């Protein structure tokens, strides 16, 4: 599944099973790892795990009906800020140009500028988190960089034909972690491209809230 066995053990993932619930998604990319209908992050929260401050990972708020796009001030998008000088974030909704990876809405990272979208999350030193996100090009191959606190975790390139789904494990080193998505290049220019959706940062908790013997 692309993860080192030692990292999976640290994150309470089964090192010899790539897809615990058999839904076609590797565990570290699956927002409901055991397939019980309860998102991983909610199961962790139910077990008293702290540091679950990521907000609006699917860009579903503010919600819009119909089909189209909108440029809104960062203050109107819960959780997220942008480095763009005009402070605008571009949301697509209802399948505008490309369908969402999940839900109805996505964000175009290159709004009027090639910028960085980020969220500062309270975290605890030494905690292990599982991250996942979905990325897609708009008109061709677009490249985006994922960073934590300014340190590059990975750079991804995806074409317009399908969503790329990425995930991994990391250990927290700060009381507040800044999760950053930075536009690197786009096939359609600085004010176009790099679609992003379904971001999650889930604490690696070992819980079994539905009692089926699968964390």
PDB file of N, CA, C and O in Angstrom, residues 4-5 12 15 24 29 68 71 82 92 102 137 139 145 148 150 154-156 183 185-186 198-199 211:
ATOM      1  N   UNK A   4       5.491   2.216   4.912  1.00  0.00           N
ATOM      2  CA  UNK A   4       6.399   1.334   5.629  1.00  0.00           C
ATOM      3  C   UNK A   4       5.642   0.625   6.757  1.00  0.00           C
ATOM      4  O   UNK A   4       4.797   1.224   7.429  1.00  0.00           O
ATOM      5  N   UNK A   5       5.945  -0.672   6.967  1.00  0.00           N
ATOM      6  CA  UNK A   5       5.263  -1.430   8.013  1.00  0.00           C
ATOM      7  C   UNK A   5       5.417  -0.775   9.382  1.00  0.00           C
ATOM      8  O   UNK A   5       4.471  -0.735  10.174  1.00  0.00           O
ATOM      9  N   UNK A  12      -1.306   2.484  14.175  1.00  0.00           N
ATOM     10  CA  UNK A  12      -2.364   1.517  14.455  1.00  0.00           C
ATOM     11  C   UNK A  12      -3.062   1.052  13.189  1.00  0.00           C
ATOM     12  O   UNK A  12      -4.261   0.747  13.195  1.00  0.00           O
ATOM     13  N   UNK A  15      -0.290  -3.742   9.255  1.00  0.00           N
ATOM     14  CA  UNK A  15       0.795  -3.709   8.262  1.00  0.00           C
ATOM     15  C   UNK A  15       0.668  -4.746   7.155  1.00  0.00           C
ATOM     16  O   UNK A  15       1.250  -4.577   6.083  1.00  0.00           O
ATOM     17  N   UNK A  24     -11.973  -0.892  -1.588  1.00  0.00           N
ATOM     18  CA  UNK A  24     -11.174  -0.418  -2.710  1.00  0.00           C
ATOM     19  C   UNK A  24     -10.251   0.729  -2.380  1.00  0.00           C
ATOM     20  O   UNK A  24      -9.487   1.174  -3.241  1.00  0.00           O
ATOM     21  N   UNK A  29      -6.016   6.007   3.175  1.00  0.00           N
ATOM     22  CA  UNK A  29      -6.738   6.922   2.293  1.00  0.00           C
ATOM     23  C   UNK A  29      -8.242   6.893   2.551  1.00  0.00           C
ATOM     24  O   UNK A  29      -8.999   7.601   1.901  1.00  0.00           O
ATOM     25  N   UNK A  68     -21.960  25.741 -10.443  1.00  0.00           N
ATOM     26  CA  UNK A  68     -21.210  26.945 -10.800  1.00  0.00           C
ATOM     27  C   UNK A  68     -19.959  27.090  -9.960  1.00  0.00           C
ATOM     28  O   UNK A  68     -19.445  26.121  -9.409  1.00  0.00           O
ATOM     29  N   UNK A  71     -16.023  33.093  -6.122  1.00  0.00           N
ATOM     30  CA  UNK A  71     -14.819  33.586  -5.457  1.00  0.00           C
ATOM     31  C   UNK A  71     -15.261  34.319  -4.200  1.00  0.00           C
ATOM     32  O   UNK A  71     -16.003  35.306  -4.279  1.00  0.00           O
ATOM     33  N   UNK A  82      -5.779  31.842   2.842  1.00  0.00           N
ATOM     34  CA  UNK A  82      -5.009  31.797   1.607  1.00  0.00           C
ATOM     35  C   UNK A  82      -3.916  32.853   1.622  1.00  0.00           C
ATOM     36  O   UNK A  82      -4.070  33.907   2.247  1.00  0.00           O
ATOM     37  N   UNK A  92     -15.869  25.523  -6.309  1.00  0.00           N
ATOM     38  CA  UNK A  92     -16.727  24.982  -7.368  1.00  0.00           C
ATOM     39  C   UNK A  92     -17.793  24.112  -6.723  1.00  0.00           C
ATOM     40  O   UNK A  92     -17.529  23.425  -5.735  1.00  0.00           O
ATOM     41  N   UNK A 102     -15.638  13.929  -3.310  1.00  0.00           N
ATOM     42  CA  UNK A 102     -16.708  13.567  -2.386  1.00  0.00           C
ATOM     43  C   UNK A 102     -17.557  14.799  -2.144  1.00  0.00           C
ATOM     44  O   UNK A 102     -17.092  15.930  -2.277  1.00  0.00           O
ATOM     45  N   UNK A 137      -5.888  17.795 -11.914  1.00  0.00           N
ATOM     46  CA  UNK A 137      -5.642  18.899 -12.837  1.00  0.00           C
ATOM     47  C   UNK A 137      -6.939  19.412 -13.431  1.00  0.00           C
ATOM     48  O   UNK A 137      -7.932  18.680 -13.475  1.00  0.00           O
ATOM     49  N   UNK A 139      -7.152  21.460 -16.712  1.00  0.00           N
ATOM     50  CA  UNK A 139      -7.131  21.336 -18.174  1.00  0.00           C
ATOM     51  C   UNK A 139      -6.057  20.373 -18.651  1.00  0.00           C
ATOM     52  O   UNK A 139      -6.067  19.945 -19.805  1.00  0.00           O
ATOM     53  N   UNK A 145       2.131  21.213  -4.081  1.00  0.00           N
ATOM     54  CA  UNK A 145       3.028  20.779  -3.005  1.00  0.00           C
ATOM     55  C   UNK A 145       2.272  20.792  -1.682  1.00  0.00           C
ATOM     56  O   UNK A 145       1.586  21.760  -1.357  1.00  0.00           O
ATOM     57  N   UNK A 148       3.873  20.729   5.781  1.00  0.00           N
ATOM     58  CA  UNK A 148       3.451  20.887   7.167  1.00  0.00           C
ATOM     59  C   UNK A 148       4.462  21.802   7.835  1.00  0.00           C
ATOM     60  O   UNK A 148       5.654  21.496   7.897  1.00  0.00           O
ATOM     61  N   UNK A 150       5.735  24.473   6.708  1.00  0.00           N
ATOM     62  CA  UNK A 150       6.737  24.920   5.754  1.00  0.00           C
ATOM     63  C   UNK A 150       7.685  23.837   5.276  1.00  0.00           C
ATOM     64  O   UNK A 150       8.536  24.079   4.426  1.00  0.00           O
ATOM     65  N   UNK A 154       5.188  16.121   0.429  1.00  0.00           N
ATOM     66  CA  UNK A 154       5.199  15.485  -0.897  1.00  0.00           C
ATOM     67  C   UNK A 154       4.687  16.467  -1.928  1.00  0.00           C
ATOM     68  O   UNK A 154       3.950  17.410  -1.625  1.00  0.00           O
ATOM     69  N   UNK A 155       5.117  16.252  -3.176  1.00  0.00           N
ATOM     70  CA  UNK A 155       4.646  17.022  -4.324  1.00  0.00           C
ATOM     71  C   UNK A 155       3.943  16.067  -5.273  1.00  0.00           C
ATOM     72  O   UNK A 155       4.467  14.975  -5.554  1.00  0.00           O
ATOM     73  N   UNK A 156       2.762  16.446  -5.742  1.00  0.00           N
ATOM     74  CA  UNK A 156       1.970  15.554  -6.594  1.00  0.00           C
ATOM     75  C   UNK A 156       1.617  16.256  -7.899  1.00  0.00           C
ATOM     76  O   UNK A 156       1.429  17.476  -7.944  1.00  0.00           O
ATOM     77  N   UNK A 183       0.288  25.829  -4.718  1.00  0.00           N
ATOM     78  CA  UNK A 183       0.295  25.667  -6.169  1.00  0.00           C
ATOM     79  C   UNK A 183       1.717  25.800  -6.692  1.00  0.00           C
ATOM     80  O   UNK A 183       2.415  26.751  -6.362  1.00  0.00           O
ATOM     81  N   UNK A 185       2.591  24.518 -10.298  1.00  0.00           N
ATOM     82  CA  UNK A 185       2.439  24.818 -11.718  1.00  0.00           C
ATOM     83  C   UNK A 185       1.073  24.352 -12.188  1.00  0.00           C
ATOM     84  O   UNK A 185       0.443  23.498 -11.563  1.00  0.00           O
ATOM     85  N   UNK A 186       0.623  24.934 -13.286  1.00  0.00           N
ATOM     86  CA  UNK A 186      -0.669  24.583 -13.851  1.00  0.00           C
ATOM     87  C   UNK A 186      -0.591  24.648 -15.371  1.00  0.00           C
ATOM     88  O   UNK A 186       0.075  25.525 -15.931  1.00  0.00           O
ATOM     89  N   UNK A 198     -11.525  16.733  -0.227  1.00  0.00           N
ATOM     90  CA  UNK A 198     -11.533  15.624   0.729  1.00  0.00           C
ATOM     91  C   UNK A 198     -10.216  15.509   1.494  1.00  0.00           C
ATOM     92  O   UNK A 198      -9.554  14.466   1.485  1.00  0.00           O
ATOM     93  N   UNK A 199      -9.850  16.563   2.205  1.00  0.00           N
ATOM     94  CA  UNK A 199      -8.637  16.583   3.020  1.00  0.00           C
ATOM     95  C   UNK A 199      -8.973  16.086   4.421  1.00  0.00           C
ATOM     96  O   UNK A 199      -9.962  16.507   5.022  1.00  0.00           O
ATOM     97  N   UNK A 211     -17.652  -2.313  18.036  1.00  0.00           N
ATOM     98  CA  UNK A 211     -17.510  -3.618  18.652  1.00  0.00           C
ATOM     99  C   UNK A 211     -17.369  -4.783  17.706  1.00  0.00           C
ATOM    100  O   UNK A 211     -17.737  -5.916  18.044  1.00  0.00           O
TER     101      UNK A 211
END
